[in-house]
Short mmCIF file of N, CA and C in Angstrom, two decimals:
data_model
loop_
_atom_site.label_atom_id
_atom_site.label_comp_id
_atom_site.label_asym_id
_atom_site.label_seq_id
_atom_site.Cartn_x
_atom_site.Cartn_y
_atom_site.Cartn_z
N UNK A 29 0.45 72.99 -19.29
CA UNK A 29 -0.46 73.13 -20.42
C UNK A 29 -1.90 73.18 -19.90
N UNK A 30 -2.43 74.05 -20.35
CA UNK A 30 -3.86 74.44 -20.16
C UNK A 30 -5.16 72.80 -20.80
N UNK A 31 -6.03 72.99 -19.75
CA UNK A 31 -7.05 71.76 -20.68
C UNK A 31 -8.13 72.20 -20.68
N UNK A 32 -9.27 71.94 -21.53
CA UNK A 32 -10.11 72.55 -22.38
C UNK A 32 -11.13 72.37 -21.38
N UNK A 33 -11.39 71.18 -20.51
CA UNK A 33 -12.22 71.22 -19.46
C UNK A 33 -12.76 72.08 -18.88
N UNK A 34 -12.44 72.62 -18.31
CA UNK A 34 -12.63 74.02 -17.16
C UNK A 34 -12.94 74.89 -18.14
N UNK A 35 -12.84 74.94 -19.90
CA UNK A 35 -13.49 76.12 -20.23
C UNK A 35 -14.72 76.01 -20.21
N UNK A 36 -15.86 74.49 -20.81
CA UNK A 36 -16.41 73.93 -21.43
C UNK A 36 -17.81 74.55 -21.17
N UNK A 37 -18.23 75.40 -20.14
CA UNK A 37 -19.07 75.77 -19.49
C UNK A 37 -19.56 77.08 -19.86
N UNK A 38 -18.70 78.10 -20.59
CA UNK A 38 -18.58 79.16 -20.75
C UNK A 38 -19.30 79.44 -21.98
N UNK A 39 -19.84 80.11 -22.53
CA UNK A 39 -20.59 80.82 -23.83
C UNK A 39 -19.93 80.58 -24.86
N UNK A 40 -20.66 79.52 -26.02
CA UNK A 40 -19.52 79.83 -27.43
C UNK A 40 -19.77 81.06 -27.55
N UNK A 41 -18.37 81.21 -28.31
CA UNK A 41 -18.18 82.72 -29.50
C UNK A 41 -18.45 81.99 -30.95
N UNK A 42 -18.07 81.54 -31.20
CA UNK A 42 -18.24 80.75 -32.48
C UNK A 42 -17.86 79.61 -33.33
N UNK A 43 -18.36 78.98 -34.23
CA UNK A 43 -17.56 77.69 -34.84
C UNK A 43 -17.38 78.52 -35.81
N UNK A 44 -16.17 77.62 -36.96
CA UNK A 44 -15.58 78.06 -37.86
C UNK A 44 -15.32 76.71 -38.88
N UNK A 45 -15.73 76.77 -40.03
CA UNK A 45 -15.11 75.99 -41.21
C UNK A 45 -15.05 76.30 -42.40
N UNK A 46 -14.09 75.85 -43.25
CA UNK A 46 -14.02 76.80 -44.96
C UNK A 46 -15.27 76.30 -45.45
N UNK A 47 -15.74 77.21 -46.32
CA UNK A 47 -16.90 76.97 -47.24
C UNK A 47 -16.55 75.95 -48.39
N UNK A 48 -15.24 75.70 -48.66
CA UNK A 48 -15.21 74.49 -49.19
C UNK A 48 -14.85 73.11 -48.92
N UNK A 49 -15.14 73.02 -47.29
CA UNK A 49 -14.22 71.64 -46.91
C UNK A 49 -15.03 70.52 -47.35
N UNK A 50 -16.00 70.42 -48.14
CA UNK A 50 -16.48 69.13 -48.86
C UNK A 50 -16.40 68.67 -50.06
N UNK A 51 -15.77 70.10 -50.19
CA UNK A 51 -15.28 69.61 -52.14
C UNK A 51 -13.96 69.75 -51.88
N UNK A 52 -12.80 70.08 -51.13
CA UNK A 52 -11.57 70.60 -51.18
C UNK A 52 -11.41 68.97 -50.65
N UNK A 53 -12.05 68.71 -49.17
CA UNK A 53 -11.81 67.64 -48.20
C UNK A 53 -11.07 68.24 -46.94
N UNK A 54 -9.89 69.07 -47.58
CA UNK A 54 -9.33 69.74 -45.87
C UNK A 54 -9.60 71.12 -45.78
N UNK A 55 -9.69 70.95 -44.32
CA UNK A 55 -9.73 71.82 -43.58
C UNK A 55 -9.63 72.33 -42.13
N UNK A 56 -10.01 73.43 -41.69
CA UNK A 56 -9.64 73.59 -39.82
C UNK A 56 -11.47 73.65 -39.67
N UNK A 57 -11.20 72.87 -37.92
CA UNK A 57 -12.67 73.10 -37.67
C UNK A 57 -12.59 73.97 -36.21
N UNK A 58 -12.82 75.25 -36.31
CA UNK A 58 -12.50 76.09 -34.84
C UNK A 58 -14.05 75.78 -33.64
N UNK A 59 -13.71 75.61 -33.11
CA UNK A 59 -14.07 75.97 -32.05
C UNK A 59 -14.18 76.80 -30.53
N UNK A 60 -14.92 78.19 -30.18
CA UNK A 60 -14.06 79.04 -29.64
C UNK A 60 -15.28 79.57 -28.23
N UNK A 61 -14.73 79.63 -27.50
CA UNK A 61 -15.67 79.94 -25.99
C UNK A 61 -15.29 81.22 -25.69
N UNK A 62 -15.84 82.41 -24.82
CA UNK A 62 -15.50 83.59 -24.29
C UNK A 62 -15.70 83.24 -23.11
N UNK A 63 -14.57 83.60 -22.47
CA UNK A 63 -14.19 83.10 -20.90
C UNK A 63 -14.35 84.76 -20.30
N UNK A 64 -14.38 84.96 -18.81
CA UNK A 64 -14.74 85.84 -17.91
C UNK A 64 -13.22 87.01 -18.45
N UNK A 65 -13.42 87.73 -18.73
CA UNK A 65 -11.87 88.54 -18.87
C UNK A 65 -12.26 89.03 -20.68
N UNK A 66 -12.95 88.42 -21.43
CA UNK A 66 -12.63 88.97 -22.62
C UNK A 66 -12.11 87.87 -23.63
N UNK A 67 -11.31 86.87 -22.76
CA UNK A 67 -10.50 85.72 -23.83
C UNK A 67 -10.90 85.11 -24.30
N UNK A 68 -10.14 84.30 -25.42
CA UNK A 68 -11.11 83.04 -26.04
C UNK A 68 -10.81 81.84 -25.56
N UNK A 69 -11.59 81.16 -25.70
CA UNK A 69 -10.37 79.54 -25.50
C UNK A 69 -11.00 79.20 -26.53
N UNK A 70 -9.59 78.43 -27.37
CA UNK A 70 -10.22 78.15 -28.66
C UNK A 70 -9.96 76.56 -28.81
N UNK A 71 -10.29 75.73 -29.59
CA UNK A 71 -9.85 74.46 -30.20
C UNK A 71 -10.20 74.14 -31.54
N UNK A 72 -8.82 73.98 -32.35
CA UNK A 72 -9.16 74.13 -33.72
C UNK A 72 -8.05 72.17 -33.94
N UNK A 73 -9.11 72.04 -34.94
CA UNK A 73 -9.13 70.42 -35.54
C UNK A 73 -8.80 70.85 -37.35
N UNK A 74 -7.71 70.20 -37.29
CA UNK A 74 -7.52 69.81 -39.02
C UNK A 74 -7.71 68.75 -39.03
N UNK A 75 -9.08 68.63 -40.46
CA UNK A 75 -9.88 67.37 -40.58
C UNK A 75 -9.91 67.24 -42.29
N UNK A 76 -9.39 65.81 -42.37
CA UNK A 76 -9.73 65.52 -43.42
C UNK A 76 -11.10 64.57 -43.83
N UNK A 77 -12.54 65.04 -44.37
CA UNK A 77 -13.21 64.95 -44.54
C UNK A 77 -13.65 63.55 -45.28
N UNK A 78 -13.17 63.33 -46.07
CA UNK A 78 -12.54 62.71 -47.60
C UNK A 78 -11.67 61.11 -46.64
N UNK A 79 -11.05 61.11 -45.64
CA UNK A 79 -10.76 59.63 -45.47
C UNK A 79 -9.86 59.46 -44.11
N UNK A 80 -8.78 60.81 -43.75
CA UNK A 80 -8.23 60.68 -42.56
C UNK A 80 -8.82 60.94 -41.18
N UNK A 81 -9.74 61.78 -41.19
CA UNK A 81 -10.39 62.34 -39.65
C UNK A 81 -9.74 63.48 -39.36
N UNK A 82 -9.35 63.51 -38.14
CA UNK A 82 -8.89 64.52 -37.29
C UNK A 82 -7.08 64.22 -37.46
N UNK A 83 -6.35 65.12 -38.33
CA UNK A 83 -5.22 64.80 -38.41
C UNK A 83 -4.06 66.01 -37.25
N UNK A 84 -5.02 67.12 -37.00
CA UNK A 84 -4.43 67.67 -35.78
C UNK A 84 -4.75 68.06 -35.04
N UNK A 85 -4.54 68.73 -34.06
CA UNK A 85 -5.61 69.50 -33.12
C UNK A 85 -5.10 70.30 -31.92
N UNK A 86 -5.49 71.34 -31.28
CA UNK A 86 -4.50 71.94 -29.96
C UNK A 86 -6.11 72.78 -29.46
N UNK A 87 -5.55 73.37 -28.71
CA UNK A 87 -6.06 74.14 -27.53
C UNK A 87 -5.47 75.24 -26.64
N UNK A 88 -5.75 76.41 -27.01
CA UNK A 88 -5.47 77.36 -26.56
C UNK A 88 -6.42 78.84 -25.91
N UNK A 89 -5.37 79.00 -24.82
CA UNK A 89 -6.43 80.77 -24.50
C UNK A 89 -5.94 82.02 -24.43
N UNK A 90 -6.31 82.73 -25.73
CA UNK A 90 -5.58 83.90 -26.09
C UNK A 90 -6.36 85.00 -26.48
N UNK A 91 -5.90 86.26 -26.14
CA UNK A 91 -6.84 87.39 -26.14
C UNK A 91 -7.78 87.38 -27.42
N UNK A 92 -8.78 87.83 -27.09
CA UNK A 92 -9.76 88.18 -28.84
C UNK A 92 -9.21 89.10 -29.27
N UNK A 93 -8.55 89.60 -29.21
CA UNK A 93 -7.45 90.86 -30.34
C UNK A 93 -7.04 89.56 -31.16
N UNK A 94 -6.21 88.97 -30.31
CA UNK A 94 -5.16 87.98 -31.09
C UNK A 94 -5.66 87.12 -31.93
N UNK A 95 -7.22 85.95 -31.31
CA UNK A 95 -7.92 85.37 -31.89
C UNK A 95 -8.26 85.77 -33.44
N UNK A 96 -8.50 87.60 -33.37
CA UNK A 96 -9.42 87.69 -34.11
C UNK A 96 -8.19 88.44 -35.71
N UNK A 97 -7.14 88.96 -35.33
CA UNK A 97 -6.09 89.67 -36.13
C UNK A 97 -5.44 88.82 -36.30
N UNK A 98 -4.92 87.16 -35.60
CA UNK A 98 -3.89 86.54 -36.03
C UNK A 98 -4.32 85.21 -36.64
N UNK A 99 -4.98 84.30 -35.92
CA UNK A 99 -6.04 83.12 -36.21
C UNK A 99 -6.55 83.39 -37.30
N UNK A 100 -7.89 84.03 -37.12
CA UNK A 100 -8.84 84.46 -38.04
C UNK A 100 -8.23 84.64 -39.64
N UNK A 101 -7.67 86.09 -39.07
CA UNK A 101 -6.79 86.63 -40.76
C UNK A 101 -6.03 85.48 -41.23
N UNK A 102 -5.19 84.52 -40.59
CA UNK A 102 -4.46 83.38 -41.34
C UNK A 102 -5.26 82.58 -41.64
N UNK A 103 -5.81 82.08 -40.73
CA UNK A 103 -6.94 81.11 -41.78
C UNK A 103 -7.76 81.91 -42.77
N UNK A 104 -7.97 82.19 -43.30
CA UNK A 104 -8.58 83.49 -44.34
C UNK A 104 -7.56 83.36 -45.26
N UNK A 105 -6.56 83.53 -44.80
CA UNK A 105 -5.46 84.13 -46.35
C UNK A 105 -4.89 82.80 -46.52
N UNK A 106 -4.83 81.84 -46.17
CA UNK A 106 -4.53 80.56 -46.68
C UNK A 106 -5.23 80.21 -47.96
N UNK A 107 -4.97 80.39 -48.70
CA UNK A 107 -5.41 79.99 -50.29
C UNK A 107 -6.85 80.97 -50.41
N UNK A 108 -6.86 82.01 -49.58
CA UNK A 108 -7.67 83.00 -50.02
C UNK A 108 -9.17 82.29 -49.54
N UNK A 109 -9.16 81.58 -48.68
CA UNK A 109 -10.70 80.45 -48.48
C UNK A 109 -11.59 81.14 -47.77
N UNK A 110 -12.43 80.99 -47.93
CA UNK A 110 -13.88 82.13 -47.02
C UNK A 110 -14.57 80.91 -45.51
N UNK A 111 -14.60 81.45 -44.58
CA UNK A 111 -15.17 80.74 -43.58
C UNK A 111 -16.56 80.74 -43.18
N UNK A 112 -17.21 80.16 -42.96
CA UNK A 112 -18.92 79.91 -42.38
C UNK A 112 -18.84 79.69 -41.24
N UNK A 113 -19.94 80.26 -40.38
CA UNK A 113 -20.04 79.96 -39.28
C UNK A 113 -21.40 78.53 -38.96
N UNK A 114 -21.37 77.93 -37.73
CA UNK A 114 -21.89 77.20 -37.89
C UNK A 114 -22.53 76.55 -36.54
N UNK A 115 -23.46 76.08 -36.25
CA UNK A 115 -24.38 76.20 -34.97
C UNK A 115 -23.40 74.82 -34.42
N UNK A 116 -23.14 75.17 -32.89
CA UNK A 116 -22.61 74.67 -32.09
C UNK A 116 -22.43 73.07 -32.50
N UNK A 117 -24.03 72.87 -32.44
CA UNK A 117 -24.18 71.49 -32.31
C UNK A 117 -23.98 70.78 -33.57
N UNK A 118 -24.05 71.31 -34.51
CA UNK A 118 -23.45 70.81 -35.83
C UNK A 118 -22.07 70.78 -35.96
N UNK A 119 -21.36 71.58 -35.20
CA UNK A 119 -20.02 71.65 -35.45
C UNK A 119 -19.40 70.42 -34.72
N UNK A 120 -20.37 70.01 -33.62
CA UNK A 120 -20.05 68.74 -32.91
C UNK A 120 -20.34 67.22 -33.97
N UNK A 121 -20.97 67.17 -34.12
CA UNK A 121 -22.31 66.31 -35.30
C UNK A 121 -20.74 66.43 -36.27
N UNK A 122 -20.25 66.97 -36.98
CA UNK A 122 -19.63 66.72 -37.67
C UNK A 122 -18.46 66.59 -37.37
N UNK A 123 -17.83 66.60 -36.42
CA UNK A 123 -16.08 66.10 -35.70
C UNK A 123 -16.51 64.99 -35.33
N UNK A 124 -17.59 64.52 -34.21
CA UNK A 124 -17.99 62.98 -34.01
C UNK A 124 -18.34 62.27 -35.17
N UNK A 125 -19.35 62.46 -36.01
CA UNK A 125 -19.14 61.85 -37.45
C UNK A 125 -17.53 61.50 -37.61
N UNK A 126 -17.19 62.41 -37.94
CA UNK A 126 -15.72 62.30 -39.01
C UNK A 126 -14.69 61.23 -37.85
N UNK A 127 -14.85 61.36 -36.88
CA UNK A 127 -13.94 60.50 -36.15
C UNK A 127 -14.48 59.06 -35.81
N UNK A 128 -15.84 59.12 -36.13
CA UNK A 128 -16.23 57.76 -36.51
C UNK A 128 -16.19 56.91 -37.78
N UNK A 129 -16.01 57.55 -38.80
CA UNK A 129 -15.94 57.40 -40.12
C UNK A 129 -14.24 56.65 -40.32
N UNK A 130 -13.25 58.06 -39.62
CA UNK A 130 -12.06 57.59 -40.15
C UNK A 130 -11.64 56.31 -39.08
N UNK A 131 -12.43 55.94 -37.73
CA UNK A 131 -11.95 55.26 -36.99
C UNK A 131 -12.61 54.14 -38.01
N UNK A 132 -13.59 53.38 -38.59
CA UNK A 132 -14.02 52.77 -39.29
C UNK A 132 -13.05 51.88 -40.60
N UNK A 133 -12.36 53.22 -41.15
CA UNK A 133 -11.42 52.74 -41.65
C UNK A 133 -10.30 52.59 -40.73
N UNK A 134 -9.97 52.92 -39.61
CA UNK A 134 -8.70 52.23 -39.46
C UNK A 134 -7.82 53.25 -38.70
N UNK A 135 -8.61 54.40 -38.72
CA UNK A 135 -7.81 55.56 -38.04
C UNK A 135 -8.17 56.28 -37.10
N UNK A 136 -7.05 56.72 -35.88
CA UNK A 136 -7.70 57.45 -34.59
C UNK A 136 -6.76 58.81 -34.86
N UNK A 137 -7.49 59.46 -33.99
CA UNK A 137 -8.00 60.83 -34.21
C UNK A 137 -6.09 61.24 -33.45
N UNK A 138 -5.63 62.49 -34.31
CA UNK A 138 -4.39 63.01 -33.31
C UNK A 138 -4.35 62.55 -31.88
N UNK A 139 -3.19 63.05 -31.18
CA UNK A 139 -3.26 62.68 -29.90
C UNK A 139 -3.86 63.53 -29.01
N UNK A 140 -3.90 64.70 -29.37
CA UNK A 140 -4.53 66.22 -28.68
C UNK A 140 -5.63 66.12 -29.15
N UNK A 141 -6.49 65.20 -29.65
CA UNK A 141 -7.76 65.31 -30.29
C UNK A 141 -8.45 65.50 -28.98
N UNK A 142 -8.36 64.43 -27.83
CA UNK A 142 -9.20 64.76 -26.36
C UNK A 142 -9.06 66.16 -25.75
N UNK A 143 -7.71 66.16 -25.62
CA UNK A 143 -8.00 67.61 -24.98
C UNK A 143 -8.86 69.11 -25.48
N UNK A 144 -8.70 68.69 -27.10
CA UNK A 144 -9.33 69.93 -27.96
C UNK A 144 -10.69 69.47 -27.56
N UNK A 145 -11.10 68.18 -28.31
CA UNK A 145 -12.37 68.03 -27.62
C UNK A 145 -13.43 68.72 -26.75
N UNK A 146 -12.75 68.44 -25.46
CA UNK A 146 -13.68 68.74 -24.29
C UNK A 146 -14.01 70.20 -24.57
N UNK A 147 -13.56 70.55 -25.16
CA UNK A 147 -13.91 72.55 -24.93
C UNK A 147 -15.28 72.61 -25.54
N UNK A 148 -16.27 71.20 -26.33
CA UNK A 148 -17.77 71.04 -26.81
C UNK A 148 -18.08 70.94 -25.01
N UNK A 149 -17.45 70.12 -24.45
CA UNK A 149 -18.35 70.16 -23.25
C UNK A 149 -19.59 69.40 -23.79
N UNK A 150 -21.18 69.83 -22.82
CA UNK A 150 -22.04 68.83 -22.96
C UNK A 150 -23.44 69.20 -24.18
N UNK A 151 -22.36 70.14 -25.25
CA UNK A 151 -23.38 70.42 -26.05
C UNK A 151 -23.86 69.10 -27.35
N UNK A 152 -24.82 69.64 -26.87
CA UNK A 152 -25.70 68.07 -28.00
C UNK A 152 -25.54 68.15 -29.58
N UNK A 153 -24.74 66.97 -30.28
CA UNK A 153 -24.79 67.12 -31.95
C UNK A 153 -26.32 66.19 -31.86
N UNK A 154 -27.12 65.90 -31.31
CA UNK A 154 -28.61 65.13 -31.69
C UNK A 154 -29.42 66.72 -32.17
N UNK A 155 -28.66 68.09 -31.74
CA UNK A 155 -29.79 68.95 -31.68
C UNK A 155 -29.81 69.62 -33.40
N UNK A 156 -28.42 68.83 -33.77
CA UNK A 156 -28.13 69.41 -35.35
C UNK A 156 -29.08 68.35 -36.53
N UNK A 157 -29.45 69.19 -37.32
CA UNK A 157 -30.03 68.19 -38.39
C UNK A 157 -29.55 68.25 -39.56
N UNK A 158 -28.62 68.76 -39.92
CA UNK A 158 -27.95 68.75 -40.95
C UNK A 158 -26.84 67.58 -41.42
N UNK A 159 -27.26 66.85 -42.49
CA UNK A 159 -26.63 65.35 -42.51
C UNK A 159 -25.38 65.20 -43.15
N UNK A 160 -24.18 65.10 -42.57
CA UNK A 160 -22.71 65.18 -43.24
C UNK A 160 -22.10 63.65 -44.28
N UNK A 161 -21.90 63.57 -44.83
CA UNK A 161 -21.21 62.85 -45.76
C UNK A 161 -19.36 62.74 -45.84
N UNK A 162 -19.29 61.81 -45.47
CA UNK A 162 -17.80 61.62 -45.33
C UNK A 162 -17.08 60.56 -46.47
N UNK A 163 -15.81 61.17 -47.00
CA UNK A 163 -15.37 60.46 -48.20
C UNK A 163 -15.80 61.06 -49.43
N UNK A 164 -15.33 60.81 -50.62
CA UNK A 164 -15.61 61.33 -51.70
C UNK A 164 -16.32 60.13 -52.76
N UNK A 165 -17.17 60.93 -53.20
CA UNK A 165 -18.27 59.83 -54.49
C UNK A 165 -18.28 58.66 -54.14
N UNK A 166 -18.76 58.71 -52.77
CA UNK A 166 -19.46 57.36 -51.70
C UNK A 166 -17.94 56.57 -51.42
N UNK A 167 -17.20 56.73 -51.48
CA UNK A 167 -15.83 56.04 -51.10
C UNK A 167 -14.35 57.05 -50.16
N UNK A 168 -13.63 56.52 -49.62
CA UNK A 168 -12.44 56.90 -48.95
C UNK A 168 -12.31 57.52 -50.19
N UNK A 169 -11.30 58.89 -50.08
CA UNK A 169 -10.09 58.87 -50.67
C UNK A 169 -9.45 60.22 -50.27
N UNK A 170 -8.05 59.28 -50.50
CA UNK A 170 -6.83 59.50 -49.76
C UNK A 170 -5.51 60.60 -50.54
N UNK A 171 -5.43 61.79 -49.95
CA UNK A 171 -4.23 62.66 -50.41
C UNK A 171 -3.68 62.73 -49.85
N UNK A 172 -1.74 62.37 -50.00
CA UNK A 172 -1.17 62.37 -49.01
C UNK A 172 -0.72 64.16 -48.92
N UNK A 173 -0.22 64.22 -47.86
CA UNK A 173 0.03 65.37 -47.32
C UNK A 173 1.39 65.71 -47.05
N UNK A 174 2.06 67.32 -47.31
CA UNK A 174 3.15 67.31 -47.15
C UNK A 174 4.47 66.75 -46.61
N UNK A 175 3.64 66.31 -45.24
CA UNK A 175 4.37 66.08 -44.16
C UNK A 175 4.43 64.89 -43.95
N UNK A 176 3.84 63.87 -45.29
CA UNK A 176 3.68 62.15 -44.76
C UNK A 176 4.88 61.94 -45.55
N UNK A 177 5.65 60.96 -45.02
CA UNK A 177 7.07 60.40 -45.30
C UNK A 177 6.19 59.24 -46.24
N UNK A 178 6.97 58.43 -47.21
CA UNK A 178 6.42 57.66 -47.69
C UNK A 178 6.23 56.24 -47.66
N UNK A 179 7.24 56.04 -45.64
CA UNK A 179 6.37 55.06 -44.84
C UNK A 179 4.97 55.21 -44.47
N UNK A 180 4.62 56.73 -44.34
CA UNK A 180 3.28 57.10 -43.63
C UNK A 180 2.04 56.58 -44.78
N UNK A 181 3.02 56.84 -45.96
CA UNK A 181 1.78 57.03 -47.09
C UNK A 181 1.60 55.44 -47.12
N UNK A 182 2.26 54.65 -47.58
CA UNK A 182 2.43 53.32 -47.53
C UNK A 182 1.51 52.37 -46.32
N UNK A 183 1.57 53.08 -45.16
CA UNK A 183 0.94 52.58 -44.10
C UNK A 183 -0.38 53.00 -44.20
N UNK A 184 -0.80 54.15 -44.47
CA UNK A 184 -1.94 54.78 -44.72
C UNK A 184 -2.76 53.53 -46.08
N UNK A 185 -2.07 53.80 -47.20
CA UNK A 185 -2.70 52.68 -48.20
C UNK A 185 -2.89 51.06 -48.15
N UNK A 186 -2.18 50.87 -46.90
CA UNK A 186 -2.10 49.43 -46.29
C UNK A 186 -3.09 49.39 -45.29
N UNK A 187 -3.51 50.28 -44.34
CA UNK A 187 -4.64 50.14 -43.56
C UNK A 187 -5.92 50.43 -45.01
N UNK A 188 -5.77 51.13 -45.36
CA UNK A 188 -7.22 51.49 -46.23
C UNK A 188 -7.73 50.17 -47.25
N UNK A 189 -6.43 49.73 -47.19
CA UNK A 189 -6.73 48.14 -48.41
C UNK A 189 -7.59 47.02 -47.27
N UNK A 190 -6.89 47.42 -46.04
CA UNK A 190 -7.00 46.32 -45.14
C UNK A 190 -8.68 46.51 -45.24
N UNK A 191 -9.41 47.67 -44.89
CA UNK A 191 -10.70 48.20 -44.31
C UNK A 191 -11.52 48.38 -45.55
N UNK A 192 -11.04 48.50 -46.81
CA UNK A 192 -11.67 48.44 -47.98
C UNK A 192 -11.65 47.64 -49.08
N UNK A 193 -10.87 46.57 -48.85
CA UNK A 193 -10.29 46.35 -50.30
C UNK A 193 -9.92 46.60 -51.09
N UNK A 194 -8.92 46.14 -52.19
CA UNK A 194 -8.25 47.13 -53.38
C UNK A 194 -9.26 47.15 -54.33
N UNK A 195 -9.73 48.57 -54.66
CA UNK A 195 -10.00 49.13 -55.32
C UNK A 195 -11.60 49.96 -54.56
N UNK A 196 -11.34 49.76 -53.19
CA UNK A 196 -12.50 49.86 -52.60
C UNK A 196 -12.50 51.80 -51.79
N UNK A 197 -11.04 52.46 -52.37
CA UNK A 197 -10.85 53.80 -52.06
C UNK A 197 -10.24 54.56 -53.21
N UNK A 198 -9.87 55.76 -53.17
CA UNK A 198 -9.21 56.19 -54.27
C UNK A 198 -8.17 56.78 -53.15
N UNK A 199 -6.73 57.37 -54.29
CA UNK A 199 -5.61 57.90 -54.04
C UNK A 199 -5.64 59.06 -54.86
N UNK A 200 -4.97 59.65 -54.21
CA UNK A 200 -4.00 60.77 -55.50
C UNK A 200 -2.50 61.42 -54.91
N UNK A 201 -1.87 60.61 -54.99
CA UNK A 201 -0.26 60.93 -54.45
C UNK A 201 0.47 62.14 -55.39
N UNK A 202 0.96 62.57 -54.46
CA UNK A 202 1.63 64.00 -54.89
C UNK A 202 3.12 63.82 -54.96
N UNK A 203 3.74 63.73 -55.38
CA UNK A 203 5.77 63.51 -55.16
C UNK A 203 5.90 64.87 -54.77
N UNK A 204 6.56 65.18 -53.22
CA UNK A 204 7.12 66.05 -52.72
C UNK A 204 8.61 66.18 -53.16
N UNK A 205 9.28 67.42 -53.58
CA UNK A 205 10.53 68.10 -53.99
C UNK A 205 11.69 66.64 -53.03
N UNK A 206 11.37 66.04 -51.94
CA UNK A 206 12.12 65.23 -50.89
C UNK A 206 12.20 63.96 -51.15
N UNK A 207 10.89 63.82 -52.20
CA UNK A 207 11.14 61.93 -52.23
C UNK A 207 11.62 61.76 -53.43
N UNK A 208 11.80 60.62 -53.63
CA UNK A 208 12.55 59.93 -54.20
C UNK A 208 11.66 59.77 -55.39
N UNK A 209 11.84 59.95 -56.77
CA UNK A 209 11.22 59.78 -58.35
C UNK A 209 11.13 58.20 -58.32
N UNK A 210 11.68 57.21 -57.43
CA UNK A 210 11.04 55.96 -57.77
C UNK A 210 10.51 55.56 -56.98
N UNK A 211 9.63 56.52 -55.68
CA UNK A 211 8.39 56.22 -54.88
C UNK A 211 7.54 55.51 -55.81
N UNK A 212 6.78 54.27 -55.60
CA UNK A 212 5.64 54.39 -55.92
C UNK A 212 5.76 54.27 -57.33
#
């Protein structure tokens, strides 16, 4: 497996985030370098804004054809969402934010969060001035997500009680087609 290190040096191509990840809460945060040859190396972070952090993350180096016809266009046609681009150092400024925020409450960042990481290398978020806000109407809150079993969700609302107190976040639980009608 490739590590983001050895790209870190190289010219961004660009950051990437939906134009609504502060009212939606999720979203991907790309990050993408042009390496000697044409390629990208990219590192893209799904971040929940709103109370989890960095819930995934990878690292990859694949042609800019591919970057730009397969990446690009899917994130795009995912609920039809429009992307902004966004100055380096802000794009940093706001993944360090958010992984300080959700570590605050109680949560660390995926496990591939380091390796995606490094592909900022030694660019400065002090050089961004744009001030991010994490959580919704000054508080956590928490949507669980397809893929959380409803130990995850349970554990999730048990750390957030722990770091907030009850009534100190909001919820909005979804019953997936899988669980059980007397979740919760």
């Amino acid at each position: 497996m490739k590590k983001a290190k050895p790209y870190a040096n190289f010219p961004v191509h660009e950051c990437l985030i939906p134009n609504d990840l502060f009212t939606s809460g999720l979203g991907e945060l790309v990050v993408t370098r042009r390496i000697p040859g044409g390629d990208i190396a990219m590192s893209a972070f799904v971040i929940d804004v709103f109370c989890l952090g960095v819930k995934d993350a990878m690292f990859m180096v694949l042609p800019e054809s591919e970057y730009e016809d397969k990446i690009k266009r899917r994130m795009s046609a995912v609920s039809g969402r429009d992307f902004e681009k966004l100055h380096q150092s802000c794009a940093k400024k706001l993944l360090d934010g958010l992984v300080d925020y959700a570590g605050e409450l109680g949560f660390s960042p995926h496990s591939d969060y380091k390796n995606a990481n490094d592909l900022f290398g030694i660019i400065d978020a002090g050089a961004c001035s744009v001030k991010y806000t994490y959580g919704k109407d000054g508080k956590p809150s928490y949507m669980n997500g397809p893929y959380e079993s409803p130990a995850d969700i349970q554990r999730i609302i048990n750390t957030l009680t722990k770091s907030c107190g009850a009534g100190g976040f909001d919820t909005l639980l979804r019953l997936a087609d899988s669980m059980d009608d007397d979740f919760m």
